[in-house]
PDB file of C-alpha atoms in Angstrom:
ATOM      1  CA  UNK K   1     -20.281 121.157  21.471  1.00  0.00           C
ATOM      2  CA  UNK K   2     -17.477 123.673  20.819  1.00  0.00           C
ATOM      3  CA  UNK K   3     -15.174 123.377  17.831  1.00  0.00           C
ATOM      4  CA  UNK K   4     -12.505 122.218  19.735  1.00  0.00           C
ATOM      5  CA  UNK K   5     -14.893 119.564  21.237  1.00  0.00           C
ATOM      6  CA  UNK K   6     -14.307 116.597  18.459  1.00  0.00           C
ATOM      7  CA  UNK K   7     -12.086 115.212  21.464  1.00  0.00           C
ATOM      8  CA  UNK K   8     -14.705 114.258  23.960  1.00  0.00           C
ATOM      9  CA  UNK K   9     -16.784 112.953  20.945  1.00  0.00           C
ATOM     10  CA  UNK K  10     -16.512 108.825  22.438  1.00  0.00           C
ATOM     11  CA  UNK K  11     -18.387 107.094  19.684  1.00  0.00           C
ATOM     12  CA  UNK K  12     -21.570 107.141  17.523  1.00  0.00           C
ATOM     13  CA  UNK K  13     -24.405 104.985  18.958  1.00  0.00           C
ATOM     14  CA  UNK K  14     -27.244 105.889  16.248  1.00  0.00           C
ATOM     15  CA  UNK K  15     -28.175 107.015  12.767  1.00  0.00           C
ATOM     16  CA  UNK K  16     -31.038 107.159  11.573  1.00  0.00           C
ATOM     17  CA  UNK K  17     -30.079 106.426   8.056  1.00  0.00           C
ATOM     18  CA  UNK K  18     -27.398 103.511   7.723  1.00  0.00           C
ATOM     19  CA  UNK K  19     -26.310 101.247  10.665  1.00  0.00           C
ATOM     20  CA  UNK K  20     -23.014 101.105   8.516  1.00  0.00           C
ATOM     21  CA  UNK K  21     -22.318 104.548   9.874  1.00  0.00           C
ATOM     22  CA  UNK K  22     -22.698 103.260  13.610  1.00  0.00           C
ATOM     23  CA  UNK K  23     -20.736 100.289  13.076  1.00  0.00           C
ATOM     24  CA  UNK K  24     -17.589 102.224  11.307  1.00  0.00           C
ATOM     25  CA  UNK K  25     -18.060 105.314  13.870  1.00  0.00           C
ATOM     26  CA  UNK K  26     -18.991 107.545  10.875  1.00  0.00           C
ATOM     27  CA  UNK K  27     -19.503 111.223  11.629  1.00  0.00           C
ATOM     28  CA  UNK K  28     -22.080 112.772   9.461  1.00  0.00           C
ATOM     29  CA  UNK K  29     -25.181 115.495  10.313  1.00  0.00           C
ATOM     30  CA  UNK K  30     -27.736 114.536  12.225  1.00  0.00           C
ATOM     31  CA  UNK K  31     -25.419 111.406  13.868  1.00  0.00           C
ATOM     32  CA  UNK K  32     -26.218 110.536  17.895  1.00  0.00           C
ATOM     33  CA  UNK K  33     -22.790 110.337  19.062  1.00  0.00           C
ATOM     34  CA  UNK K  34     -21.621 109.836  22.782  1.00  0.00           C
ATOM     35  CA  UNK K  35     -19.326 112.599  24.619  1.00  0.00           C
ATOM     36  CA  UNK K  36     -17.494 113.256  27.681  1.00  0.00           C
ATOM     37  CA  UNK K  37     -19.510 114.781  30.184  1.00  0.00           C
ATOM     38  CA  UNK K  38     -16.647 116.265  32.157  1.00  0.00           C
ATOM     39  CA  UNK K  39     -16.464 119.441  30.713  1.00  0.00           C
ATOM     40  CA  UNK K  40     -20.173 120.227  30.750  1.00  0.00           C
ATOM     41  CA  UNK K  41     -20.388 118.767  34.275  1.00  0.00           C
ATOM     42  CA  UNK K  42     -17.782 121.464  35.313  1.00  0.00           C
ATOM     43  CA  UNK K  43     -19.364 124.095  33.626  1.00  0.00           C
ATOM     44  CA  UNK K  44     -22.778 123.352  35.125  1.00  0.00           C
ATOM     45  CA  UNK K  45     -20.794 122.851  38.745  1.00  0.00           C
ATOM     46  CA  UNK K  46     -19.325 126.280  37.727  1.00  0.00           C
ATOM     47  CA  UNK K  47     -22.526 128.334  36.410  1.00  0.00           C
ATOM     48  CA  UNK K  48     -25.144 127.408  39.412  1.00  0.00           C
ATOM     49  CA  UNK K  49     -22.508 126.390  42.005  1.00  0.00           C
ATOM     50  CA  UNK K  50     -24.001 122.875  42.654  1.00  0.00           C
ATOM     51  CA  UNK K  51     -23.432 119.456  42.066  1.00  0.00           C
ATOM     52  CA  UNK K  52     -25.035 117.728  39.252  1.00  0.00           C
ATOM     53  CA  UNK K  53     -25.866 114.748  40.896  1.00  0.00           C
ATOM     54  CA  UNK K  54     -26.908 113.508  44.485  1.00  0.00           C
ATOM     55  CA  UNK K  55     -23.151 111.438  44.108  1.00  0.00           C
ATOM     56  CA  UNK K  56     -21.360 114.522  43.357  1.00  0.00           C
ATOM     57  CA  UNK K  57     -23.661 116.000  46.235  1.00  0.00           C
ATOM     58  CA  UNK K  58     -21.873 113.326  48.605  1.00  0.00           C
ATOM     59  CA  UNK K  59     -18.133 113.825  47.460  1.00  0.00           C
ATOM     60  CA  UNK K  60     -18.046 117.604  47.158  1.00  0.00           C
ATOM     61  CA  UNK K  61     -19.634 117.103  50.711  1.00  0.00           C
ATOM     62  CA  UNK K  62     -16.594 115.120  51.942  1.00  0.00           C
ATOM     63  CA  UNK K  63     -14.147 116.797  50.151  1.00  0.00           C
ATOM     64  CA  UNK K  64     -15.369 120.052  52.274  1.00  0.00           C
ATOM     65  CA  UNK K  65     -15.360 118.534  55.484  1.00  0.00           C
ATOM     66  CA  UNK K  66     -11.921 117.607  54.845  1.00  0.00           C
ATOM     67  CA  UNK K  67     -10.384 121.431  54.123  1.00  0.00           C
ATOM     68  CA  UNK K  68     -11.911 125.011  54.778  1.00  0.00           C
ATOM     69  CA  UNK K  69     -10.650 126.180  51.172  1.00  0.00           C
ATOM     70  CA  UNK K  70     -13.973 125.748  50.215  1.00  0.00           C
ATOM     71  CA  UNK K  71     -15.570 128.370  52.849  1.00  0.00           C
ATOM     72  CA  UNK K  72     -12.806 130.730  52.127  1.00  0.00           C
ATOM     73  CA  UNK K  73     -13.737 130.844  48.482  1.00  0.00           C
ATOM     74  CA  UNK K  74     -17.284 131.206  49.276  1.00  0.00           C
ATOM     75  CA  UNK K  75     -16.460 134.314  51.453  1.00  0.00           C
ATOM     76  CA  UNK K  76     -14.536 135.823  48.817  1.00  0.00           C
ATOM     77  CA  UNK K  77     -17.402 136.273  46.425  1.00  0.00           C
ATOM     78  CA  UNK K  78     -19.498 139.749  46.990  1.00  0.00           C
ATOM     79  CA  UNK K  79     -22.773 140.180  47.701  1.00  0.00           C
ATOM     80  CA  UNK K  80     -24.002 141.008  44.176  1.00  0.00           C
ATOM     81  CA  UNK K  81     -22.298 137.371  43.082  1.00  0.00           C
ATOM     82  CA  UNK K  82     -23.924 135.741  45.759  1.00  0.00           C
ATOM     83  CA  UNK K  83     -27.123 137.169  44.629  1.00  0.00           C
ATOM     84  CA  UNK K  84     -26.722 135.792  41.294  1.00  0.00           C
ATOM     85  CA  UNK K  85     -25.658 132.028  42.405  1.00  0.00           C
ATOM     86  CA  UNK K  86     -28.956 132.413  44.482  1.00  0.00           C
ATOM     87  CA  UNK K  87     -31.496 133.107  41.101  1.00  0.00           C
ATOM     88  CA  UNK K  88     -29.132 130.549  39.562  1.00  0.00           C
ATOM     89  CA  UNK K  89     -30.276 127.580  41.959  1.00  0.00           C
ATOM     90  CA  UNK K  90     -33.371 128.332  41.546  1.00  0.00           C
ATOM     91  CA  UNK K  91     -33.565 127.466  38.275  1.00  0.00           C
ATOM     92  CA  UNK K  92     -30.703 125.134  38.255  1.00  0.00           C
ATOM     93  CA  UNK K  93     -32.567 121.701  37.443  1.00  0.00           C
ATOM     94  CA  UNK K  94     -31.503 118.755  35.743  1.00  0.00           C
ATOM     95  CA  UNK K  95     -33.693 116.508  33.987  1.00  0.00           C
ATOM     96  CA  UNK K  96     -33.671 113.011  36.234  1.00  0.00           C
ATOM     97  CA  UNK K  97     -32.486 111.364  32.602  1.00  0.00           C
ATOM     98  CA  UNK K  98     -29.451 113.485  32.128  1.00  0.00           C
ATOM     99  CA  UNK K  99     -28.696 112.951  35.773  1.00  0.00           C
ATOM    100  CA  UNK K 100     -28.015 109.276  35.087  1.00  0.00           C
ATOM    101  CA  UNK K 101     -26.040 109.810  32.177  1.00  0.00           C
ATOM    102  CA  UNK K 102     -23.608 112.710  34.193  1.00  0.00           C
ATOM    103  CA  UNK K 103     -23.047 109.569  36.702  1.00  0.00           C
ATOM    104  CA  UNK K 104     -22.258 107.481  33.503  1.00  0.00           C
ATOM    105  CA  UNK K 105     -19.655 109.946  32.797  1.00  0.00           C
ATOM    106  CA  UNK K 106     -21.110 109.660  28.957  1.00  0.00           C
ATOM    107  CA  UNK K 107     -23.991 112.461  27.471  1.00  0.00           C
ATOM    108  CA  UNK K 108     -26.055 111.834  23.920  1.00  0.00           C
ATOM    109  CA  UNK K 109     -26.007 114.977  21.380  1.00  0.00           C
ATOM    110  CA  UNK K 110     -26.642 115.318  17.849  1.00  0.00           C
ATOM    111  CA  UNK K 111     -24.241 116.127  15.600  1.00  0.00           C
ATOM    112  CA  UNK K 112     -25.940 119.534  13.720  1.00  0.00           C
ATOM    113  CA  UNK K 113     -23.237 120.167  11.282  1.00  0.00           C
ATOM    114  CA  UNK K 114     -21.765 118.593   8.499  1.00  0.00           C
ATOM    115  CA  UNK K 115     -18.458 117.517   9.613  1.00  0.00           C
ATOM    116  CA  UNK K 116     -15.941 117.261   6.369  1.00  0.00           C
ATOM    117  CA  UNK K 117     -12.164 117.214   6.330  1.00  0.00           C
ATOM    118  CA  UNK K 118     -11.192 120.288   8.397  1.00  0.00           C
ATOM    119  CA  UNK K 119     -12.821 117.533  11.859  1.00  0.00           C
ATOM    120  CA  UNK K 120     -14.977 120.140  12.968  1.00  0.00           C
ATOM    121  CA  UNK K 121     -17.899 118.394  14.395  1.00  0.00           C
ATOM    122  CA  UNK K 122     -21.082 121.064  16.308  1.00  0.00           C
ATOM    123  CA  UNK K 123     -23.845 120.172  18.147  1.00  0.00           C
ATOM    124  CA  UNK K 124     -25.884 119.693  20.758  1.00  0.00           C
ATOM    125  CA  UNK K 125     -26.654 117.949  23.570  1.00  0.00           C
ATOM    126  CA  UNK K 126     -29.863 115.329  23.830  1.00  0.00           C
ATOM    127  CA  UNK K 127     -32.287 116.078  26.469  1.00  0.00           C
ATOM    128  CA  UNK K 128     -36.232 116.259  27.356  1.00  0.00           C
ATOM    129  CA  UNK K 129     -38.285 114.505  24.785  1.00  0.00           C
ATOM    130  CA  UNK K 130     -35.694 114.247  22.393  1.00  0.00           C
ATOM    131  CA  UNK K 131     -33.111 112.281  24.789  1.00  0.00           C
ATOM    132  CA  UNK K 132     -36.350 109.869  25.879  1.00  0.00           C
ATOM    133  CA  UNK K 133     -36.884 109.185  22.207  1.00  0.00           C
ATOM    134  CA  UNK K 134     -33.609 108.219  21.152  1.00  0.00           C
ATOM    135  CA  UNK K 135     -32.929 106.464  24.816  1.00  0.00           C
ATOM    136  CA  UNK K 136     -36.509 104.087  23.396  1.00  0.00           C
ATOM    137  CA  UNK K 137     -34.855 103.570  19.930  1.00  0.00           C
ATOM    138  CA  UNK K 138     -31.007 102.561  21.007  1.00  0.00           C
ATOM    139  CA  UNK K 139     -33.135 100.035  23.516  1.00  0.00           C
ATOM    140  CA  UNK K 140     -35.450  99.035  20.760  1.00  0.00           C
ATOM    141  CA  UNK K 141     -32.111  98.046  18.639  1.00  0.00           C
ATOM    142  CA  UNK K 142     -30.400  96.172  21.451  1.00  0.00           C
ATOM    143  CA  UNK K 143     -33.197  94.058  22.011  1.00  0.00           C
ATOM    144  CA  UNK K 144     -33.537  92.911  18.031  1.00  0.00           C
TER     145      UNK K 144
END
């Protein structure tokens, strides 16, 4: 998260150390907070030129078959750019986990700072073994 990212920050939805915290949507360090996934959705669209998700996959689909803006944008980029969005796909995988929570609209992160008065509010965002363990514990907690 950015410093100007306190805005997609939706609400906290675990700490580890008071439930109070949850409950009053306390931000403190080491909070798991919900954000907006727009921005990091466009930025991924952006940085490997593909669709997150197989949904996404569908409606960019249509929205290309409906106008040839798209293929004139494609032919403006040179060869050496092309190159790049090429290595870029390669390695341009999301974990099946994040997937569902892009379609959500919604990502976990942790907050990493310690947000005070000024509202500044860094982190980062929840994935691989770290997203499945907190996904186990906020189901664990639903079902008490």
């Amino acid at each position: 998260m950015s410093s100007h990212a306190i805005e997609l920050i939706v609400c906290v939805v675990y700490n580890a150390s008071n439930n109070e915290l949850v409950r009053t949507n306390t931000l403190v360090k080491g909070a798991i907070v919900q954000v907006d996934a727009t921005p990091f959705r466009q930025w991924y669209e952006s940085h490997y030129c593909q669709p997150v998700s197989k949904k996404s996959a569908a409606r960019s689909a249509a929205a290309a078959a409906g106008g040839e803006g798209a293929e004139e944008k494609e032919k403006a980029k040179s060869k050496h750019v092309l190159r790049k969005v090429e290595e870029r796909k390669k390695e341009g995988k999301v974990d099946p986990l994040l997937e569902t929570q892009f379609g959500a609209g919604r990502l976990y992160a942790v907050i990493s700072s310690r947000p005070g008065q000024v509202g500044r509010a860094d982190g980062y965002v929840l994935e691989g073994k770290e997203l499945e363990f907190y996904i186990r514990k906020l189901r664990a907690g639903k079902h008490k």
